[in-house]
C-alpha positions as a printed NumPy array, in Angstrom:
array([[-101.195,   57.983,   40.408],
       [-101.913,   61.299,   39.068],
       [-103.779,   60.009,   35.8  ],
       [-105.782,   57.983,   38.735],
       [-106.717,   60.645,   40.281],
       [-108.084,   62.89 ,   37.218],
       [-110.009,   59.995,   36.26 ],
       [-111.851,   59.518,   38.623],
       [-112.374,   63.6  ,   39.294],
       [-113.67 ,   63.261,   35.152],
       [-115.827,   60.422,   36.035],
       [-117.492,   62.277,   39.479],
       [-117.547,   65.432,   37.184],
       [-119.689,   62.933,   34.826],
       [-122.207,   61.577,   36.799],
       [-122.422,   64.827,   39.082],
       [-124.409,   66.53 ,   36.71 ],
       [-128.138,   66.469,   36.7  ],
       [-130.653,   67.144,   34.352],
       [-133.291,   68.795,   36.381],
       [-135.95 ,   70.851,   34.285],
       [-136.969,   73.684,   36.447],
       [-139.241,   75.066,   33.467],
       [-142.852,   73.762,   33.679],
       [-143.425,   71.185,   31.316],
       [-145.904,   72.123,   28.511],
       [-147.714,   70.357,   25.617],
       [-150.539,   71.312,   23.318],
       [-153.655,   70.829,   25.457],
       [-152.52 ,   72.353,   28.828],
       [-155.183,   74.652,   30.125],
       [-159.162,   74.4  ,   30.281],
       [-161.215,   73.485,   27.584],
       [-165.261,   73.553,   27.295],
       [-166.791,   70.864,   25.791],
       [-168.851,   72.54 ,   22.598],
       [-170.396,   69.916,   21.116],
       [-170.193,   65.739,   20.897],
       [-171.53 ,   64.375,   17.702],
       [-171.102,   61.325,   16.005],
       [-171.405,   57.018,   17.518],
       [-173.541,   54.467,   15.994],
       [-177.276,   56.435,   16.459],
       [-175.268,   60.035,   15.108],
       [-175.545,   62.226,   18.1  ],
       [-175.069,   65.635,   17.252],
       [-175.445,   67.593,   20.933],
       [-174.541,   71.263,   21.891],
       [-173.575,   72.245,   25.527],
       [-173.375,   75.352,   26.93 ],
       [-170.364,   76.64 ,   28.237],
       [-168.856,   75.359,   31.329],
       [-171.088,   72.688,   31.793],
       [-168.281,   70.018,   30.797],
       [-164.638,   71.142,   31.372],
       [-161.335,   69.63 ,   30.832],
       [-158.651,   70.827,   32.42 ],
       [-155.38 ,   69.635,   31.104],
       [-151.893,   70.164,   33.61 ],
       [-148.761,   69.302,   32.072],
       [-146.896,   69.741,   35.177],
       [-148.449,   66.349,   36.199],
       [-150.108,   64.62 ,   33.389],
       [-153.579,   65.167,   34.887],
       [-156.631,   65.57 ,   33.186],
       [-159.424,   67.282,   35.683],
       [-162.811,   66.64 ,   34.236],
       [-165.817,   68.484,   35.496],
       [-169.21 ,   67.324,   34.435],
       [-172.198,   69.375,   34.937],
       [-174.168,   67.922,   32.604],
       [-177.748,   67.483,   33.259],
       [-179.367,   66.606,   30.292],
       [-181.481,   63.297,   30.302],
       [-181.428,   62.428,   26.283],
       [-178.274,   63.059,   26.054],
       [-176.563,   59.355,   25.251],
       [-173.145,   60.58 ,   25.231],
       [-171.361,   63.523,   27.252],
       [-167.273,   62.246,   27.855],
       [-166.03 ,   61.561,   30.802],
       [-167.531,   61.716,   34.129],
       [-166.344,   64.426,   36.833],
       [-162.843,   62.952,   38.032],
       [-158.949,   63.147,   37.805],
       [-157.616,   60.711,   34.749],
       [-154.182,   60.663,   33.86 ],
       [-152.966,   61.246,   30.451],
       [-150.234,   61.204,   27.861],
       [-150.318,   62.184,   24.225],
       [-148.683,   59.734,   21.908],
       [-147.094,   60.913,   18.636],
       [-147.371,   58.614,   15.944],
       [-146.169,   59.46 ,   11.883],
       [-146.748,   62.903,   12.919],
       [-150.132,   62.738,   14.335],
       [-151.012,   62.959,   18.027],
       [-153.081,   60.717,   19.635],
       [-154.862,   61.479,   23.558],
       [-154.438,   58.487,   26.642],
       [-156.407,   58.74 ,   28.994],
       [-156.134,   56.685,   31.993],
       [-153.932,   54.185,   30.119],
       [-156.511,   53.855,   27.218],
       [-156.578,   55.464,   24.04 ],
       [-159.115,   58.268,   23.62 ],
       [-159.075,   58.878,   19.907],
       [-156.938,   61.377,   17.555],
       [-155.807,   65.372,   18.499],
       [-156.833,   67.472,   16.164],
       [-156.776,   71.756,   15.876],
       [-159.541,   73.618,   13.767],
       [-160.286,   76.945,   13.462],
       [-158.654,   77.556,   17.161],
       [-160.955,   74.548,   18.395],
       [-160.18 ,   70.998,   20.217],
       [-160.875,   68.114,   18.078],
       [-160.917,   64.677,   19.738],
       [-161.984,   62.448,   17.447],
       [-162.745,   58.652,   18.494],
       [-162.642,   57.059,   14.762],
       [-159.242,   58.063,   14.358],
       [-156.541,   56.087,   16.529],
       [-152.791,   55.36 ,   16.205],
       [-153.33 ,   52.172,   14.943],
       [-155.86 ,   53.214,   12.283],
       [-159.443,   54.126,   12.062],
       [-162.213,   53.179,   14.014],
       [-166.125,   52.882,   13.488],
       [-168.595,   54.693,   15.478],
       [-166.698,   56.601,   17.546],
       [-167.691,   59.767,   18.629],
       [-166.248,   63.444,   18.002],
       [-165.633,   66.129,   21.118],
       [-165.372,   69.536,   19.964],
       [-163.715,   71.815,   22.577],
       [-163.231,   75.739,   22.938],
       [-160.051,   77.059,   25.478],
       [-160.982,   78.9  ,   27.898],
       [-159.436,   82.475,   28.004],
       [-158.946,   84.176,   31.622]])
């Protein structure tokens, strides 16, 4: 009766025990990010914006991308996303990271010279063609 007993005090002991992460969870793109520049697609757009007239704001605590899109440039025939909440996951494959948005891959994660690099021609199952290239600058409070 006794062994009985400590089992099953092991066994509520066992599955007592939670795993709750208190910390808040962070990856490599949390905070906000200015959209710099977009070049690249079939026509090769090569565009400048100014600052904060397309951010991304990346929250790790809940996978949410926040884009704002100020963007009021007629000729332009690319600028991202439009203003909106998207979720998002980064997928790791052979060592390189690859950015989801809203269940559909973006194109490859990339860090240069303390820029953002999302490039479209590179995804995790290969390359792609006329894609185009989002250069990004963090913001600093």
């Amino acid at each position: 009766m006794e062994r009985f007993i400590i089992t099953i005090l092991c066994f509520i002991a066992l599955t007592a025990c939670s795993n709750t992460d208190n910390e808040s969870k962070e990856d490599i793109l949390s905070g906000v990010w200015n959209v710099q520049n977009i070049s690249g697609g079939f026509v090769g757009m090569d565009q400048d914006f100014e600052e904060e007239t397309i951010t991304w704001t990346f929250n790790a605590d809940n996978s949410t991308l926040t884009v704002v899109n100020n963007n009021v440039l007629v000729d332009v025939i690319y600028d991202g996303l439009d203003t909106g909440s998207y979720p998002y996951t980064i997928i790791e494959v052979d060592n390189e990271r690859f950015l989801e948005i809203d269940g559909q891959e973006f194109g490859g994660i990339l860090f240069t010279n303390g820029q953002l690099l999302l490039d479209q021609n590179k995804i995790s199952t290969g390359s792609g063609a006329d894609g185009f290239i989002l250069l990004f600058k963090l913001e600093i409070d």
